[in-house]
CSV table of C-alpha atoms in Angstrom, one decimal:
chain,number,residue,atom,x,y,z
P,1140,UNK,CA,100.2,28.8,98.6
P,1141,UNK,CA,100.4,25.3,97.2
P,1142,UNK,CA,99.5,21.8,98.2
P,1143,UNK,CA,101.5,18.8,97.2
P,1144,UNK,CA,100.7,15.1,97.7
P,1145,UNK,CA,101.8,11.6,96.8
P,1146,UNK,CA,100.0,8.3,96.5
P,1147,UNK,CA,101.7,5.0,97.4
P,1148,UNK,CA,100.3,1.8,95.8
P,1149,UNK,CA,96.5,1.6,95.6
P,1150,UNK,CA,95.4,1.2,99.2
P,1151,UNK,CA,98.0,3.5,101.0
P,1152,UNK,CA,96.9,6.8,102.4
P,1153,UNK,CA,98.0,10.2,101.1
P,1154,UNK,CA,100.9,12.3,102.4
P,1155,UNK,CA,101.1,16.0,101.5
P,1156,UNK,CA,102.4,19.4,102.6
P,1157,UNK,CA,101.7,23.1,102.2
P,1158,UNK,CA,104.3,25.5,100.9
P,1159,UNK,CA,104.0,29.3,100.5
P,1160,UNK,CA,106.3,30.2,97.7
P,1161,UNK,CA,108.4,33.3,97.4
P,1162,UNK,CA,109.3,34.9,94.1
P,1163,UNK,CA,111.8,32.7,92.1
P,1164,UNK,CA,111.9,30.1,94.9
P,1165,UNK,CA,112.5,26.4,94.0
P,1166,UNK,CA,111.6,23.7,96.4
P,1167,UNK,CA,113.2,20.2,96.1
P,1168,UNK,CA,112.0,17.2,98.0
P,1169,UNK,CA,113.1,13.5,97.9
P,1170,UNK,CA,111.3,10.3,98.8
P,1171,UNK,CA,113.0,8.1,101.3
P,1172,UNK,CA,112.1,4.5,100.5
P,1173,UNK,CA,113.3,3.2,103.8
P,1174,UNK,CA,111.2,5.6,106.0
P,1175,UNK,CA,108.5,5.8,103.3
P,1176,UNK,CA,108.2,9.6,103.7
P,1177,UNK,CA,109.0,12.9,102.0
P,1178,UNK,CA,112.2,14.6,103.1
P,1179,UNK,CA,113.9,17.9,102.3
P,1180,UNK,CA,116.7,17.8,99.8
P,1181,UNK,CA,120.0,19.7,99.9
P,1182,UNK,CA,120.3,19.5,96.1
P,1183,UNK,CA,120.5,22.9,94.4
P,1184,UNK,CA,119.0,23.4,91.0
P,1185,UNK,CA,119.1,26.2,88.5
P,1186,UNK,CA,115.7,27.0,86.9
P,1187,UNK,CA,117.0,26.4,83.3
P,1188,UNK,CA,118.4,23.0,84.3
P,1189,UNK,CA,115.1,21.6,85.4
P,1190,UNK,CA,112.7,23.1,82.9
P,1191,UNK,CA,112.6,20.0,80.7
P,1192,UNK,CA,111.8,17.8,83.7
P,1193,UNK,CA,108.8,19.8,84.9
P,1194,UNK,CA,105.1,19.2,84.1
P,1195,UNK,CA,103.0,22.1,83.0
P,1196,UNK,CA,101.1,23.9,85.7
P,1197,UNK,CA,97.4,23.0,85.6
P,1198,UNK,CA,96.1,26.5,85.0
P,1199,UNK,CA,92.6,25.2,84.4
P,1200,UNK,CA,92.4,24.7,88.2
P,1201,UNK,CA,94.1,27.9,89.2
P,1202,UNK,CA,91.0,30.0,89.8
P,1203,UNK,CA,89.4,27.1,91.8
P,1204,UNK,CA,92.5,27.0,94.0
P,1205,UNK,CA,92.5,30.7,94.5
P,1206,UNK,CA,88.8,30.6,95.5
P,1207,UNK,CA,89.6,27.9,98.1
P,1208,UNK,CA,92.5,29.8,99.7
P,1209,UNK,CA,91.5,33.5,99.7
P,1210,UNK,CA,92.0,33.7,103.5
P,1211,UNK,CA,95.0,31.3,103.9
P,1212,UNK,CA,98.3,32.9,104.8
P,1213,UNK,CA,101.7,31.5,105.8
P,1214,UNK,CA,100.7,32.3,109.4
P,1215,UNK,CA,97.6,30.1,109.0
P,1216,UNK,CA,99.6,27.2,107.6
P,1217,UNK,CA,102.3,27.5,110.3
P,1218,UNK,CA,99.7,27.6,113.1
P,1219,UNK,CA,97.6,24.6,112.1
P,1220,UNK,CA,99.9,22.2,110.3
P,1221,UNK,CA,101.6,19.3,112.2
P,1222,UNK,CA,105.0,20.0,113.8
P,1223,UNK,CA,106.6,17.7,111.3
P,1224,UNK,CA,104.9,19.7,108.4
P,1225,UNK,CA,103.7,16.6,106.7
P,1226,UNK,CA,100.0,16.0,106.5
P,1227,UNK,CA,99.0,12.3,106.4
P,1228,UNK,CA,95.7,10.7,105.8
P,1229,UNK,CA,96.6,7.9,108.3
P,1230,UNK,CA,98.3,9.4,111.3
P,1231,UNK,CA,101.3,7.1,112.4
P,1232,UNK,CA,100.9,5.5,115.8
P,1233,UNK,CA,103.5,5.0,118.5
P,1234,UNK,CA,103.8,2.2,121.1
P,1235,UNK,CA,102.1,3.2,124.3
P,1236,UNK,CA,104.6,3.2,127.2
P,1237,UNK,CA,101.7,2.8,129.6
P,1238,UNK,CA,100.0,0.1,127.6
P,1239,UNK,CA,99.9,-2.5,130.4
P,1240,UNK,CA,98.0,-0.2,132.7
P,1241,UNK,CA,95.7,1.1,130.0
P,1242,UNK,CA,94.9,-2.5,128.8
P,1243,UNK,CA,94.1,-3.5,132.4
P,1244,UNK,CA,91.6,-0.6,132.7
P,1245,UNK,CA,90.0,-1.3,129.3
P,1246,UNK,CA,86.5,-2.9,129.3
P,1247,UNK,CA,86.2,-4.0,125.7
P,1248,UNK,CA,88.4,-5.9,123.2
P,1249,UNK,CA,88.6,-2.8,121.0
P,1250,UNK,CA,89.7,-0.6,123.9
P,1251,UNK,CA,92.4,-3.2,124.8
P,1252,UNK,CA,93.7,-3.1,121.2
P,1253,UNK,CA,93.6,0.7,121.1
P,1254,UNK,CA,95.4,1.0,124.5
P,1255,UNK,CA,98.6,-0.5,122.9
P,1256,UNK,CA,99.1,2.6,120.7
P,1257,UNK,CA,99.0,6.4,121.0
P,1258,UNK,CA,99.0,9.1,118.4
P,1259,UNK,CA,102.2,10.8,117.5
P,1260,UNK,CA,101.4,14.4,118.5
P,1261,UNK,CA,104.0,15.8,116.2
P,1262,UNK,CA,102.1,14.4,113.2
P,1263,UNK,CA,98.5,15.6,113.8
P,1264,UNK,CA,96.9,18.8,112.7
P,1265,UNK,CA,96.9,21.6,115.4
P,1266,UNK,CA,93.5,23.0,114.8
P,1267,UNK,CA,91.8,25.4,117.2
P,1268,UNK,CA,89.8,23.6,119.9
P,1269,UNK,CA,86.0,24.1,119.7
P,1270,UNK,CA,85.4,23.1,123.4
P,1271,UNK,CA,81.9,24.2,124.7
P,1272,UNK,CA,81.7,21.9,127.7
P,1273,UNK,CA,84.6,23.4,129.7
P,1274,UNK,CA,83.2,26.9,129.1
P,1275,UNK,CA,79.8,26.1,130.8
P,1276,UNK,CA,81.1,25.1,134.2
P,1277,UNK,CA,78.8,26.7,136.9
P,1278,UNK,CA,76.2,27.9,134.4
P,1279,UNK,CA,72.6,28.0,135.4
P,1280,UNK,CA,69.9,26.2,133.4
P,1281,UNK,CA,69.0,29.5,131.6
P,1282,UNK,CA,72.6,30.4,130.9
P,1283,UNK,CA,73.3,26.9,129.6
P,1284,UNK,CA,70.3,27.1,127.3
P,1285,UNK,CA,71.4,30.5,126.0
P,1286,UNK,CA,75.0,29.3,125.5
P,1287,UNK,CA,74.0,26.3,123.3
P,1288,UNK,CA,71.4,28.3,121.3
P,1289,UNK,CA,73.8,31.2,120.6
P,1290,UNK,CA,77.5,30.3,120.2
P,1291,UNK,CA,78.7,33.9,120.1
P,1292,UNK,CA,81.0,33.4,123.1
P,1293,UNK,CA,82.5,30.3,121.4
P,1294,UNK,CA,83.0,32.2,118.2
P,1295,UNK,CA,84.7,35.1,120.0
P,1296,UNK,CA,87.0,32.7,121.7
P,1297,UNK,CA,88.0,31.0,118.4
P,1298,UNK,CA,88.7,34.4,116.8
P,1299,UNK,CA,90.8,35.5,119.8
P,1300,UNK,CA,92.7,32.2,119.7
P,1301,UNK,CA,93.4,32.3,116.0
P,1302,UNK,CA,94.3,36.0,116.1
P,1303,UNK,CA,91.7,37.6,113.8
P,1304,UNK,CA,88.5,36.9,111.8
P,1305,UNK,CA,90.7,36.5,108.7
P,1306,UNK,CA,92.8,33.8,110.4
P,1307,UNK,CA,89.7,31.9,111.5
P,1308,UNK,CA,88.4,31.9,108.0
P,1309,UNK,CA,91.8,30.8,106.8
P,1310,UNK,CA,91.6,27.8,109.2
P,1311,UNK,CA,88.2,27.0,107.9
P,1312,UNK,CA,89.7,26.9,104.4
P,1313,UNK,CA,92.7,24.8,105.4
P,1314,UNK,CA,90.5,22.2,107.2
P,1315,UNK,CA,88.4,21.8,104.0
P,1316,UNK,CA,91.5,21.5,101.7
P,1317,UNK,CA,93.2,19.0,104.0
P,1318,UNK,CA,90.1,16.9,103.9
P,1319,UNK,CA,89.4,17.3,100.2
P,1320,UNK,CA,92.9,16.7,99.0
P,1321,UNK,CA,94.6,15.0,101.9
P,1322,UNK,CA,91.7,12.7,103.0
P,1323,UNK,CA,92.2,13.6,106.6
P,1324,UNK,CA,88.8,12.9,108.3
P,1325,UNK,CA,89.7,14.9,111.5
P,1326,UNK,CA,90.0,18.0,109.3
P,1327,UNK,CA,86.4,17.4,108.1
P,1328,UNK,CA,85.3,17.2,111.7
P,1329,UNK,CA,87.0,20.5,112.4
P,1330,UNK,CA,85.4,22.1,109.3
P,1331,UNK,CA,81.9,20.9,110.6
P,1332,UNK,CA,82.6,22.3,114.1
P,1333,UNK,CA,83.6,25.7,112.8
P,1334,UNK,CA,80.7,25.9,110.4
P,1335,UNK,CA,78.3,24.9,113.2
P,1336,UNK,CA,79.8,27.5,115.6
P,1337,UNK,CA,79.7,30.3,113.1
P,1338,UNK,CA,76.1,29.6,111.9
P,1339,UNK,CA,74.8,29.4,115.5
P,1340,UNK,CA,76.4,32.7,116.7
P,1341,UNK,CA,73.2,34.8,116.4
P,1342,UNK,CA,74.5,37.9,118.2
P,1343,UNK,CA,77.6,38.0,116.0
P,1344,UNK,CA,75.5,38.5,112.9
P,1345,UNK,CA,75.0,42.2,113.7
P,1346,UNK,CA,78.5,42.6,115.3
P,1347,UNK,CA,80.6,41.0,112.5
P,1348,UNK,CA,78.9,41.7,109.1
P,1349,UNK,CA,82.1,41.6,107.0
P,1350,UNK,CA,83.1,38.3,108.6
P,1351,UNK,CA,79.8,36.7,107.7
P,1352,UNK,CA,79.8,38.1,104.2
P,1353,UNK,CA,83.3,36.4,103.7
P,1354,UNK,CA,82.0,33.3,105.4
P,1355,UNK,CA,79.1,32.9,103.0
P,1356,UNK,CA,81.4,33.4,100.0
P,1357,UNK,CA,83.9,30.8,101.4
P,1358,UNK,CA,81.1,28.3,102.0
P,1359,UNK,CA,79.8,28.8,98.5
P,1360,UNK,CA,83.1,27.7,97.0
P,1361,UNK,CA,83.3,24.7,99.4
P,1362,UNK,CA,79.9,23.5,98.3
P,1363,UNK,CA,80.9,23.7,94.7
P,1364,UNK,CA,83.5,20.9,95.4
P,1365,UNK,CA,81.1,18.5,97.0
P,1366,UNK,CA,78.1,16.5,95.8
P,1367,UNK,CA,74.7,17.5,97.2
P,1368,UNK,CA,74.2,14.4,99.3
P,1369,UNK,CA,77.7,14.5,100.9
P,1370,UNK,CA,76.5,16.0,104.2
P,1371,UNK,CA,73.7,13.5,104.7
P,1372,UNK,CA,74.1,11.3,107.8
P,1373,UNK,CA,73.9,7.7,106.6
P,1374,UNK,CA,72.1,6.6,109.8
P,1375,UNK,CA,69.6,9.4,110.5
P,1376,UNK,CA,69.4,10.7,106.9
P,1377,UNK,CA,69.6,14.2,108.3
P,1378,UNK,CA,71.6,16.7,106.3
P,1379,UNK,CA,74.0,18.4,108.7
P,1380,UNK,CA,74.5,21.5,106.6
P,1381,UNK,CA,70.8,22.1,105.9
P,1382,UNK,CA,70.1,22.0,109.7
P,1383,UNK,CA,73.0,24.3,110.4
P,1384,UNK,CA,72.4,26.8,107.6
P,1385,UNK,CA,68.7,27.0,108.6
P,1386,UNK,CA,69.8,28.6,111.8
P,1387,UNK,CA,72.0,31.0,110.0
P,1388,UNK,CA,69.2,32.1,107.6
P,1389,UNK,CA,66.8,32.4,110.5
P,1390,UNK,CA,69.2,34.6,112.3
P,1391,UNK,CA,69.8,36.8,109.3
P,1392,UNK,CA,66.0,37.3,108.9
P,1393,UNK,CA,65.1,37.8,112.6
P,1394,UNK,CA,68.1,39.2,114.4
P,1395,UNK,CA,68.0,42.9,115.0
P,1396,UNK,CA,70.8,45.1,113.7
P,1397,UNK,CA,71.8,42.8,110.8
P,1398,UNK,CA,73.0,45.0,107.9
P,1399,UNK,CA,70.9,45.1,104.7
P,1400,UNK,CA,73.9,44.0,102.6
P,1401,UNK,CA,74.6,40.9,104.7
P,1402,UNK,CA,70.9,40.0,104.8
P,1403,UNK,CA,70.7,40.4,101.0
P,1404,UNK,CA,73.7,38.2,100.5
P,1405,UNK,CA,72.2,35.6,102.8
P,1406,UNK,CA,69.0,35.6,100.9
P,1407,UNK,CA,70.8,35.1,97.5
P,1408,UNK,CA,72.9,32.3,99.0
P,1409,UNK,CA,69.8,30.6,100.4
P,1410,UNK,CA,67.9,30.9,97.0
P,1411,UNK,CA,70.9,29.4,95.2
P,1412,UNK,CA,71.1,26.4,97.5
P,1413,UNK,CA,67.3,25.8,97.3
P,1414,UNK,CA,67.5,26.0,93.5
P,1415,UNK,CA,70.7,24.1,92.9
P,1416,UNK,CA,70.5,21.4,95.6
P,1417,UNK,CA,66.8,21.5,96.2
P,1418,UNK,CA,67.5,21.9,99.9
P,1419,UNK,CA,64.5,23.0,102.1
P,1420,UNK,CA,65.2,25.7,104.6
P,1421,UNK,CA,61.5,26.4,105.5
P,1422,UNK,CA,60.3,26.7,109.1
P,1423,UNK,CA,59.3,23.5,110.8
P,1424,UNK,CA,57.7,23.3,114.3
P,1425,UNK,CA,60.0,20.3,115.1
P,1426,UNK,CA,62.9,22.8,115.0
P,1427,UNK,CA,61.6,24.8,118.0
P,1428,UNK,CA,63.5,24.3,121.3
P,1429,UNK,CA,61.9,22.1,123.9
P,1430,UNK,CA,60.9,24.0,127.1
P,1431,UNK,CA,61.5,21.9,130.2
P,1432,UNK,CA,60.2,23.3,133.5
P,1433,UNK,CA,62.7,23.2,136.4
P,1434,UNK,CA,61.4,22.6,139.9
P,1435,UNK,CA,63.2,23.3,143.1
P,1436,UNK,CA,63.7,20.3,145.3
P,1437,UNK,CA,61.3,20.2,148.3
């Protein structure tokens, strides 16, 4: 599994692609200056003929790359990459054929400008949808509260959609890599949604111990690639990851049936984060859910 990218000028976005190499395989690409994109090349090369033109492989980063892609397979890449197979930081836009109608319905200047263009679906990442609203239709107040406090049903749906626990972890890794190297912000949004869903699935802690052990290991290597203040909201000053991981650690400590090995791994991970990042996962009364009494009309 390898990731390749190019930079154009200083202000242009990045374009990259994944490729899962087979033994003795050579991949040749060419840059089309007219379309300003990377295209496949029909040129055939023999290994000995191109050795002098190749740069040395950066082996100093090899272990880091392996740690970030332990669950990524060719199936994962094929499933989530754009149909065009090129991953772009700035997704190209198409002219909206219904622009006149959409502009007429728009209520702000920004909406009117946005209505003139639509995204090219063939060039956007095809991540699994983390949709909680559509799954709660017809829920009672108690069911709705339970659903949002414990995302086990959402996690089960994600695993079923992706094909397996391994594939979902692979998607988590791909979303992080695409953001880290490709500067695709929607991939970071997907990464946050997956992390939030996994950490809040309290019932799954006892049902999927191996999955959570692998998740903690995966998250550990992701955090090694980011600064400690990266997850802090610039408006609220709240750290998304501290808030989310606090729920995970509380579940590992309080949920019945959690394996001792998983609980120990969670404790070590928490201790590492508290020591290295000085993050505080201690209990706070403000974290308790708010109880709202429901009264029947009449």
